[in-house]
GROMACS .gro file of C-alpha atoms in nm:
model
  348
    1UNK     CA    1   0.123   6.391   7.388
    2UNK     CA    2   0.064   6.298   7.036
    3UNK     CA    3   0.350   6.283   6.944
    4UNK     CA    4   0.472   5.994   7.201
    5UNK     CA    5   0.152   5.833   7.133
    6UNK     CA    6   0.213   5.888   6.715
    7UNK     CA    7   0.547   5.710   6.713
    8UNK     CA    8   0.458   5.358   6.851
    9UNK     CA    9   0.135   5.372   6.660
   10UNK     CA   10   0.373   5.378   6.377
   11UNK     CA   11   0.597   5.117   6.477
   12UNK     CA   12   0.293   4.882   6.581
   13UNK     CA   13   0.150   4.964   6.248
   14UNK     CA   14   0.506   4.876   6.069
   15UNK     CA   15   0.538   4.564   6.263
   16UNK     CA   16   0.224   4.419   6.189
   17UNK     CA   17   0.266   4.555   5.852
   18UNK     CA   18   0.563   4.332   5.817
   19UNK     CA   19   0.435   4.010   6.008
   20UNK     CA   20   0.131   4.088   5.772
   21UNK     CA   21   0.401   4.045   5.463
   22UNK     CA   22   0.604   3.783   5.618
   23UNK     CA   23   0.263   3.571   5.667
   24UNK     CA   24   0.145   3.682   5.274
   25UNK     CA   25   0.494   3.526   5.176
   26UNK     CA   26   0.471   3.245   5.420
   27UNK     CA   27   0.103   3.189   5.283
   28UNK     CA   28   0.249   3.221   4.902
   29UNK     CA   29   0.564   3.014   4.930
   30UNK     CA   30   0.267   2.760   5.103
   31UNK     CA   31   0.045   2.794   4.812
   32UNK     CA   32   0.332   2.726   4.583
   33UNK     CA   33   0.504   2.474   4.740
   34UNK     CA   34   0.156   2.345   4.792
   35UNK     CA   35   0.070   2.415   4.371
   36UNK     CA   36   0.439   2.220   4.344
   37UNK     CA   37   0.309   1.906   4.516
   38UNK     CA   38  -0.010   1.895   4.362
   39UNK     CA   39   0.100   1.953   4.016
   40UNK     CA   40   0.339   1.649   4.114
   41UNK     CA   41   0.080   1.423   4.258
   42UNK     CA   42  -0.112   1.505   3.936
   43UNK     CA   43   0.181   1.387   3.709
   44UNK     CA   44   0.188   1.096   3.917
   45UNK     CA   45  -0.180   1.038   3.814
   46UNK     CA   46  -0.090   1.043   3.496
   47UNK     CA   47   0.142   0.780   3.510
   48UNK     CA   48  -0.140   0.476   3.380
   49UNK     CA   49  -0.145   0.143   3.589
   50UNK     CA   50  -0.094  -0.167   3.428
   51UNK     CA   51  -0.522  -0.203   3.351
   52UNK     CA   52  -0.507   0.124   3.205
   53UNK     CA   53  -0.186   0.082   2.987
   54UNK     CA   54  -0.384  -0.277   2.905
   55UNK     CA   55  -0.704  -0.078   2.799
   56UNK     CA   56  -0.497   0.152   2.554
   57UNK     CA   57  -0.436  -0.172   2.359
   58UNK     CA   58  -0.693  -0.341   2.343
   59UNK     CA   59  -1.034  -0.276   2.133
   60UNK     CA   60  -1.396  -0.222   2.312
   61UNK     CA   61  -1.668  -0.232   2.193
   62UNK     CA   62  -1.717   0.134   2.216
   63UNK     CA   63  -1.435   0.213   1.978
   64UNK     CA   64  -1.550  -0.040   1.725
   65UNK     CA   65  -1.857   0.146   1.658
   66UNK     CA   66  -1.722   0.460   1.650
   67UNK     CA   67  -1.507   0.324   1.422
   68UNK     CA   68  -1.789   0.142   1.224
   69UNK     CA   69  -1.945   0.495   1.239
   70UNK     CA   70  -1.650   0.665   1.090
   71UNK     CA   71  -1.611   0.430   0.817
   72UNK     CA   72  -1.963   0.489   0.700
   73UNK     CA   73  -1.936   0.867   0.744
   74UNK     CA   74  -1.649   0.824   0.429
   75UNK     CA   75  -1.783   0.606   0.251
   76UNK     CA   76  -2.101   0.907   0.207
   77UNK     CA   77  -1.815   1.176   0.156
   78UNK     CA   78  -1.708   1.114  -0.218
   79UNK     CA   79  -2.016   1.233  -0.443
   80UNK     CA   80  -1.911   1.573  -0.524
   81UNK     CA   81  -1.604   1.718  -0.570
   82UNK     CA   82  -1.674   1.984  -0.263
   83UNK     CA   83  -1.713   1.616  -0.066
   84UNK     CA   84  -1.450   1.437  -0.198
   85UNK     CA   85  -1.176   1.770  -0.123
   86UNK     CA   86  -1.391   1.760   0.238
   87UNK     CA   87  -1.309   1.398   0.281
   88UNK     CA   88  -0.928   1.417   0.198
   89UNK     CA   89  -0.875   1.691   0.461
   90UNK     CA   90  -1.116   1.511   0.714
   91UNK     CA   91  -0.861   1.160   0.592
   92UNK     CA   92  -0.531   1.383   0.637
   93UNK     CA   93  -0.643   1.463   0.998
   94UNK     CA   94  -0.764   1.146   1.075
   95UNK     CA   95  -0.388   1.017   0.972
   96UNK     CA   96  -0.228   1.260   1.230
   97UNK     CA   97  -0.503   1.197   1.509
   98UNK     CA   98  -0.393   0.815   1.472
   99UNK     CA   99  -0.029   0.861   1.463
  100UNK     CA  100  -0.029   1.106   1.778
  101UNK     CA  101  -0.263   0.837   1.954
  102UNK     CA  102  -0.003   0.549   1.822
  103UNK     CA  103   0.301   0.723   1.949
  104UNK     CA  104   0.125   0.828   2.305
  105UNK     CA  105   0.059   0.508   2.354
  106UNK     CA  106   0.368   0.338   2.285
  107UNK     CA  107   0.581   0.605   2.495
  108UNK     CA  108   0.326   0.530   2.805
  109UNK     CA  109   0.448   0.152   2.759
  110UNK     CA  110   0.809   0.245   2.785
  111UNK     CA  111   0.778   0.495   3.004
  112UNK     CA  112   0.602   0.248   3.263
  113UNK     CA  113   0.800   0.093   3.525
  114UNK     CA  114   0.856  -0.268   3.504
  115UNK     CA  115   0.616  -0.370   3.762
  116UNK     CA  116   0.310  -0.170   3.603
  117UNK     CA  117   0.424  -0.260   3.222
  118UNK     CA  118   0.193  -0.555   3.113
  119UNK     CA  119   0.347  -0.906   3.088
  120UNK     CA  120   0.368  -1.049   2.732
  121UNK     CA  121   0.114  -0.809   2.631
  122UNK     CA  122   0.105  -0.936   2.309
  123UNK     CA  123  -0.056  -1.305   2.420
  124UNK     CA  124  -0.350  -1.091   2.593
  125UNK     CA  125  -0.450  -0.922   2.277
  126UNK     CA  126  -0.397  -1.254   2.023
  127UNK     CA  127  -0.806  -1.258   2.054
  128UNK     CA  128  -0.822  -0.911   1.866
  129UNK     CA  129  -0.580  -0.952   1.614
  130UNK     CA  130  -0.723  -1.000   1.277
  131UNK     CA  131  -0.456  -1.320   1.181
  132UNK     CA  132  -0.581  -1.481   1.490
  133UNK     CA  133  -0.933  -1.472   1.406
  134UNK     CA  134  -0.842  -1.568   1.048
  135UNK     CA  135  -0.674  -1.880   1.191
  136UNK     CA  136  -0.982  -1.991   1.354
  137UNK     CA  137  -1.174  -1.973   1.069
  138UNK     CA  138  -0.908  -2.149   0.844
  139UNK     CA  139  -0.918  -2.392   1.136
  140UNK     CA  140  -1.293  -2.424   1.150
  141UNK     CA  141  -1.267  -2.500   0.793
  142UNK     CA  142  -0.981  -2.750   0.712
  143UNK     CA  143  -1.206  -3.057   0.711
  144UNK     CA  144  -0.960  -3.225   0.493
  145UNK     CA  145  -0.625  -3.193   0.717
  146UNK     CA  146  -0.459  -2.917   0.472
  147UNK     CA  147  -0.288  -2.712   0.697
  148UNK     CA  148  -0.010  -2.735   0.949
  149UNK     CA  149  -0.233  -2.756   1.224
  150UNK     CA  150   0.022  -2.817   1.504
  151UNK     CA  151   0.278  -2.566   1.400
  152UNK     CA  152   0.036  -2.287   1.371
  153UNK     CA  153  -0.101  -2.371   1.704
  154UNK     CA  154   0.236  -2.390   1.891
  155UNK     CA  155   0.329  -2.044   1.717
  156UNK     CA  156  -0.013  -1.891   1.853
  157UNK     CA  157   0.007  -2.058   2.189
  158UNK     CA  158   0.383  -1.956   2.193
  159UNK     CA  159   0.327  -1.586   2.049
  160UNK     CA  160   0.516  -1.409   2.366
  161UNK     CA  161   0.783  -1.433   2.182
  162UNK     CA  162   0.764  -1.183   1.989
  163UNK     CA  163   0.779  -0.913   2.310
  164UNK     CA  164   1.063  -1.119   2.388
  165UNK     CA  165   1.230  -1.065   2.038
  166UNK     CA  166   1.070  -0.676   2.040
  167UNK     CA  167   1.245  -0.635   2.351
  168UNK     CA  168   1.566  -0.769   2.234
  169UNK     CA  169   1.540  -0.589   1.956
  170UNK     CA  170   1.452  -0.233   2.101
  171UNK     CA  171   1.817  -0.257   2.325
  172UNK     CA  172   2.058  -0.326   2.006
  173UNK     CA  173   1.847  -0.076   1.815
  174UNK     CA  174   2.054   0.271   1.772
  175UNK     CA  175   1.939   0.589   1.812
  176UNK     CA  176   1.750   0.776   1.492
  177UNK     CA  177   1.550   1.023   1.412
  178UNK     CA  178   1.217   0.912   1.313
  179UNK     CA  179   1.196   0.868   0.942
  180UNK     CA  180   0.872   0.805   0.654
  181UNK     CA  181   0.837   0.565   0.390
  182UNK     CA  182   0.528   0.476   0.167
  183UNK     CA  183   0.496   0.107   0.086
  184UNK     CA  184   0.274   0.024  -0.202
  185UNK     CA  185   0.205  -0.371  -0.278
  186UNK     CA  186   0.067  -0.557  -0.543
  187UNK     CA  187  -0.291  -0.495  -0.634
  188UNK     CA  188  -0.316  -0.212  -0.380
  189UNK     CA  189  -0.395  -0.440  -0.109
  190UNK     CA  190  -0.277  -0.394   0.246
  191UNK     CA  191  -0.111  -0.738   0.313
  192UNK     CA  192   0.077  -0.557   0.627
  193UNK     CA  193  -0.262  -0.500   0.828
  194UNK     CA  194  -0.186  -0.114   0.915
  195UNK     CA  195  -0.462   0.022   1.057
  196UNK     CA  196  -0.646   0.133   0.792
  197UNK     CA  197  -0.763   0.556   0.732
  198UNK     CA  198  -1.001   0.684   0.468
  199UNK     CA  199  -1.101   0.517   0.180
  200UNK     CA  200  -0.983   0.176   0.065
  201UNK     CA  201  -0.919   0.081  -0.310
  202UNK     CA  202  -1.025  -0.287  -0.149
  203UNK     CA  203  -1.227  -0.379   0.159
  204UNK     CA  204  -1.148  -0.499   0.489
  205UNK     CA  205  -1.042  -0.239   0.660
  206UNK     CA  206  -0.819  -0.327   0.977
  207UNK     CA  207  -0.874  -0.116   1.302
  208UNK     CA  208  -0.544   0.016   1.503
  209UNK     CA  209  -0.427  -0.218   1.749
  210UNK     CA  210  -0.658  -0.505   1.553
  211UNK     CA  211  -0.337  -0.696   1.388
  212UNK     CA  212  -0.027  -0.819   1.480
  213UNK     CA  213   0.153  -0.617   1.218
  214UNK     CA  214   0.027  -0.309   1.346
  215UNK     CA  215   0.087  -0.439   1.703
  216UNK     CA  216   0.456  -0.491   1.632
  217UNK     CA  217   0.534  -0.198   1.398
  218UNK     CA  218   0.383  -0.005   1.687
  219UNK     CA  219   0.750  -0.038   1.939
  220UNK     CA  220   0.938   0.129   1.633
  221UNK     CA  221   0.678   0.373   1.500
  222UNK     CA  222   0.377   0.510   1.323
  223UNK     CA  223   0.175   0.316   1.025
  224UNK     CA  224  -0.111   0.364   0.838
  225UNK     CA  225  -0.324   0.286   0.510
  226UNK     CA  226  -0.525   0.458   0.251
  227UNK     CA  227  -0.684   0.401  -0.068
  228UNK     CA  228  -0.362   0.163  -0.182
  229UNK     CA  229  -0.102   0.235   0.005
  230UNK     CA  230   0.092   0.216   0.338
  231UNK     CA  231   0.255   0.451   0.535
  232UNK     CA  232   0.525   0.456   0.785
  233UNK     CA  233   0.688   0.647   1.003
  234UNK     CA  234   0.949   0.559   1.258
  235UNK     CA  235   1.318   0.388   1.289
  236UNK     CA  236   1.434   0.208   0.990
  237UNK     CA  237   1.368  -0.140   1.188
  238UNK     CA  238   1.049  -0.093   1.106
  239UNK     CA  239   1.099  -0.069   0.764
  240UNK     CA  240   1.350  -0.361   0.732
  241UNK     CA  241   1.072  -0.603   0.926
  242UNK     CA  242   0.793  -0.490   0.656
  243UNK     CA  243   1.060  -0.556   0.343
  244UNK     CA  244   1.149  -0.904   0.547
  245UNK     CA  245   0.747  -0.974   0.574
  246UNK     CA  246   0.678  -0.932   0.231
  247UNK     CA  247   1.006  -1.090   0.100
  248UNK     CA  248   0.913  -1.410   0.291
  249UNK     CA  249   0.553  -1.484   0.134
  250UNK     CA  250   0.628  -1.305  -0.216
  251UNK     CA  251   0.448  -1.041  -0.227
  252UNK     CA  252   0.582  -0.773  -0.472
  253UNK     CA  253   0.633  -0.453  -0.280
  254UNK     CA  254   0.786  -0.064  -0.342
  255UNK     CA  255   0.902   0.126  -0.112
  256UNK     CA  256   1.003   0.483  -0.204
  257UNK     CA  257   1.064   0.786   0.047
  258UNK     CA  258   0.793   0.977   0.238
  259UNK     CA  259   0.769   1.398   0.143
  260UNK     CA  260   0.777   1.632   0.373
  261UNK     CA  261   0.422   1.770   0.281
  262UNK     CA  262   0.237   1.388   0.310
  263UNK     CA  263   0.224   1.370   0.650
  264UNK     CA  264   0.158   1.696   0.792
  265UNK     CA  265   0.162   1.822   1.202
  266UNK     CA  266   0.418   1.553   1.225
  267UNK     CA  267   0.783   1.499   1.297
  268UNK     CA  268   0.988   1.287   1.077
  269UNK     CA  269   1.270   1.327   0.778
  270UNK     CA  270   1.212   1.212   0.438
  271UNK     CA  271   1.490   1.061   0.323
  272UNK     CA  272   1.634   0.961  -0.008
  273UNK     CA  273   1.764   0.655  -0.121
  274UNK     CA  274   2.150   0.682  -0.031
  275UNK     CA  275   2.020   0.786   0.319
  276UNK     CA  276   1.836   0.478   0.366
  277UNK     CA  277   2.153   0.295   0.264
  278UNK     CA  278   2.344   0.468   0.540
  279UNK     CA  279   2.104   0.351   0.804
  280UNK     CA  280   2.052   0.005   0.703
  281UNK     CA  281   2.438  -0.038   0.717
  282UNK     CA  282   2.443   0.145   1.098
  283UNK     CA  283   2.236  -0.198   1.207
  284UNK     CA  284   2.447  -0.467   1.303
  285UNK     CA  285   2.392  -0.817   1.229
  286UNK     CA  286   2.220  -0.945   1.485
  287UNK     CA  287   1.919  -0.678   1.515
  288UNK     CA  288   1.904  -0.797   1.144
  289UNK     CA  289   1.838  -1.123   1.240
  290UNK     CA  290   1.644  -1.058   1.479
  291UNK     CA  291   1.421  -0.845   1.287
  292UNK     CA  292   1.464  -1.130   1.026
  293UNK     CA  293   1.275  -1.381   1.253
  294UNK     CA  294   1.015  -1.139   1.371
  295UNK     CA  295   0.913  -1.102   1.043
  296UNK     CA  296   0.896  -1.461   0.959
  297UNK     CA  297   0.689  -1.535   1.245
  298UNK     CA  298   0.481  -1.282   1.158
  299UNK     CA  299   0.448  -1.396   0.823
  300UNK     CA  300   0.383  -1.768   0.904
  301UNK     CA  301   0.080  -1.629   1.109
  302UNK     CA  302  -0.046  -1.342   0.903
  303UNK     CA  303  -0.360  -1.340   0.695
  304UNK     CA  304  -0.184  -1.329   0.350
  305UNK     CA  305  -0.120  -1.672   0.454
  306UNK     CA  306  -0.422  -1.813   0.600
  307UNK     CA  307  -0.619  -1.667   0.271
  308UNK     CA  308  -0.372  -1.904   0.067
  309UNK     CA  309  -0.470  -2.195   0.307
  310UNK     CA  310  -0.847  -2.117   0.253
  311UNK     CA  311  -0.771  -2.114  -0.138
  312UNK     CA  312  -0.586  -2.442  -0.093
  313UNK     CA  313  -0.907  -2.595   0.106
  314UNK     CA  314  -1.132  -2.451  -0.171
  315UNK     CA  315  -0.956  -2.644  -0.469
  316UNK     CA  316  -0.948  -2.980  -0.268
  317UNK     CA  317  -1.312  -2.928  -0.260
  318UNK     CA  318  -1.339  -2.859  -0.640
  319UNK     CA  319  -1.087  -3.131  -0.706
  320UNK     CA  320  -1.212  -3.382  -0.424
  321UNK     CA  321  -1.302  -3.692  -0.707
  322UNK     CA  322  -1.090  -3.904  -0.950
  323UNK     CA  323  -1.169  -3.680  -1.228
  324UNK     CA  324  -0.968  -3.977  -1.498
  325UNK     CA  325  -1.184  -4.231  -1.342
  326UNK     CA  326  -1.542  -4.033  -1.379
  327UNK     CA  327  -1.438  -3.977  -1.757
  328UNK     CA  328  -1.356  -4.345  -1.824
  329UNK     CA  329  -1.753  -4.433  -1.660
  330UNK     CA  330  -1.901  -4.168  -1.857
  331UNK     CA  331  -1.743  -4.315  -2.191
  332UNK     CA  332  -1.851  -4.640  -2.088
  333UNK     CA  333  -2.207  -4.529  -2.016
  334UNK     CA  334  -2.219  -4.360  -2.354
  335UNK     CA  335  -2.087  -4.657  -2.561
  336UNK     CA  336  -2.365  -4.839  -2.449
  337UNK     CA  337  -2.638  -4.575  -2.508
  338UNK     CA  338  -2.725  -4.531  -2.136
  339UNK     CA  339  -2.745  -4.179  -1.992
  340UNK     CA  340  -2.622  -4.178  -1.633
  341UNK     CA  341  -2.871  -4.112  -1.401
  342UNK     CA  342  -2.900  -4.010  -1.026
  343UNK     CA  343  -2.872  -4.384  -0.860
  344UNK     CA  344  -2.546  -4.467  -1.030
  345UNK     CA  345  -2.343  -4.628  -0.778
  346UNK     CA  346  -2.004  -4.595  -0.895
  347UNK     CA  347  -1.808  -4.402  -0.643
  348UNK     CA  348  -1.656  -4.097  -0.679
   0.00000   0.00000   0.00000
């Protein structure tokens, strides 16, 4: 009797033992599939829209005083040499933190669609871009008529074009490894705008994504400054544009090789001299001109060039009298024994 009773006991037991696996592998090929989707829905996520790839460009408020805070954190670093080693290491990680941050952000732009990439990007961030705001002041201050009012304003009001020569640029571009130089200018001053890092031989420090330079050198790479000296890292475009920039308003510049050990926790060859030969020669002549006019635009609009504007302005003021006529009155005045007082009439 138990024996009869035993056997389908056994096979009721091994039959739900086997629906029970069948639903524990149903339930895990569920959880999975369901782990699949949700692990796809969440790289979806992380796709940015068009206002978020917007907000990685542009500056808030937020960031400038952190950045504000930072700055004032170094500047209390370098009393000691304990501080000043501190301060180096805190400046080498800083460099790394901005390049990773640089080249995130630049692969999220080209890795957007071209309905959620941002349309001429470049004309809705003129307003934080340290040459633009040096342009209204040179602007503000040209009482006198100095500058090339009109031209500067149809570059500014026609500045899309530079994401239209970026873009044009970026498809002849060929393929390279990413590779460093170190630019160093005269008087250790940062003509370029790269974002600035550490301490600064001069002052103004320039915040990422707060020029145009560093808004254009951004498609082809990585760039920063410290103490008196630039660094990039990226294709060689990038390097050809700086050496155009410079070139065009004469500024005497160096450029020599990046080591391996300057840039560390980052991907990118240092090259010698005969290797940057080689890759200058693999661009073709129109990318050259191309990079050629970015530059020059650039250039025109950069804040090496408003400063000479300002200077201009200030010598008309210093020089804003007939200096040969004022001499010939005062000889006249002292001929006759007179000392000139403050109601002389005689123009100036």
């Amino acid at each position: 009797m138990t024996e009869p009773t035993a056997k389908p006991s056994t096979e009721a037991n091994s039959q739900q033992g086997a629906t029970a696996t069948a639903k524990k592998e149903n339930n895990t090929d569920k959880d999975n599939l369901s782990s699949t989707q949700s692990a796809q829905t969440e790289d979806v996520r992380q796709v940015p829209d068009k206002a978020a790839l917007l907000t990685l460009f542009t500056l808030s408020d937020a960031k400038e005083e952190a950045y504000e805070l930072g700055a004032t954190e170094q500047s209390n670093t370098h009393t000691s040499t304990s501080q000043s080693t501190a301060s180096e290491t805190s400046v080498a990680a800083q460099r790394v933190a901005l390049y990773h941050t640089q080249h995130e952000r630049t692969r999220l732009l080209y890795m957007a669609s071209a309905n959620t990439r941002p349309t001429y990007l470049v004309q809705t961030l003129k307003s934080q871009f340290i040459e633009y705001q040096q342009y209204l002041l040179a602007q503000q201050l040209d009482k006198r008529g100095l500058m090339d009012t009109d031209m500067l304003e149809r570059l500014w009001q026609q500045l899309h074009v530079v994401d239209d020569i970026i873009a044009d640029i970026v498809r002849h571009m060929p393929a390279q490894q990413p590779a460093g130089w170190q630019l160093t200018t005269q008087d250790g001053r940062n003509p370029l705008c790269f974002a600035t890092v550490g301490k600064l031989k001069h002052g103004k420090p320039v915040r990422d994504q707060g020029s145009l330079n560093s808004y254009v050198l951004g498609h082809f790479g990585v760039s920063s400054f410290t103490y008196d000296r630039g660094y990039y890292i990226g294709h060689v475009v990038g390097y050809l544009f700086s050496c155009y920039f410079c070139a065009h308003l004469s500024v005497s510049y160096g450029v020599t090789a990046l080591g391996q050990q300057v840039v560390a926790d980052y991907d990118y060859a240092s090259l010698e001299t005969p290797h940057m030969v080689r890759l200058l020669q693999g661009l073709d002549g129109y990318c050259k001109k191309r990079i050629y006019q970015l530059a020059v635009i650039c250039a025109r609009l950069s804040v090496f060039a408003s400063d000479k504007r300002i200077e201009r302005m200030l010598i008309a003021e210093v020089n804003d009298f007939d200096k040969k006529l004022q001499q010939q009155h005062l000889d006249v005045l002292l001929l006759q024994g007179l000392m000139p007082d403050s109601n002389d009439s005689t123009p100036l």
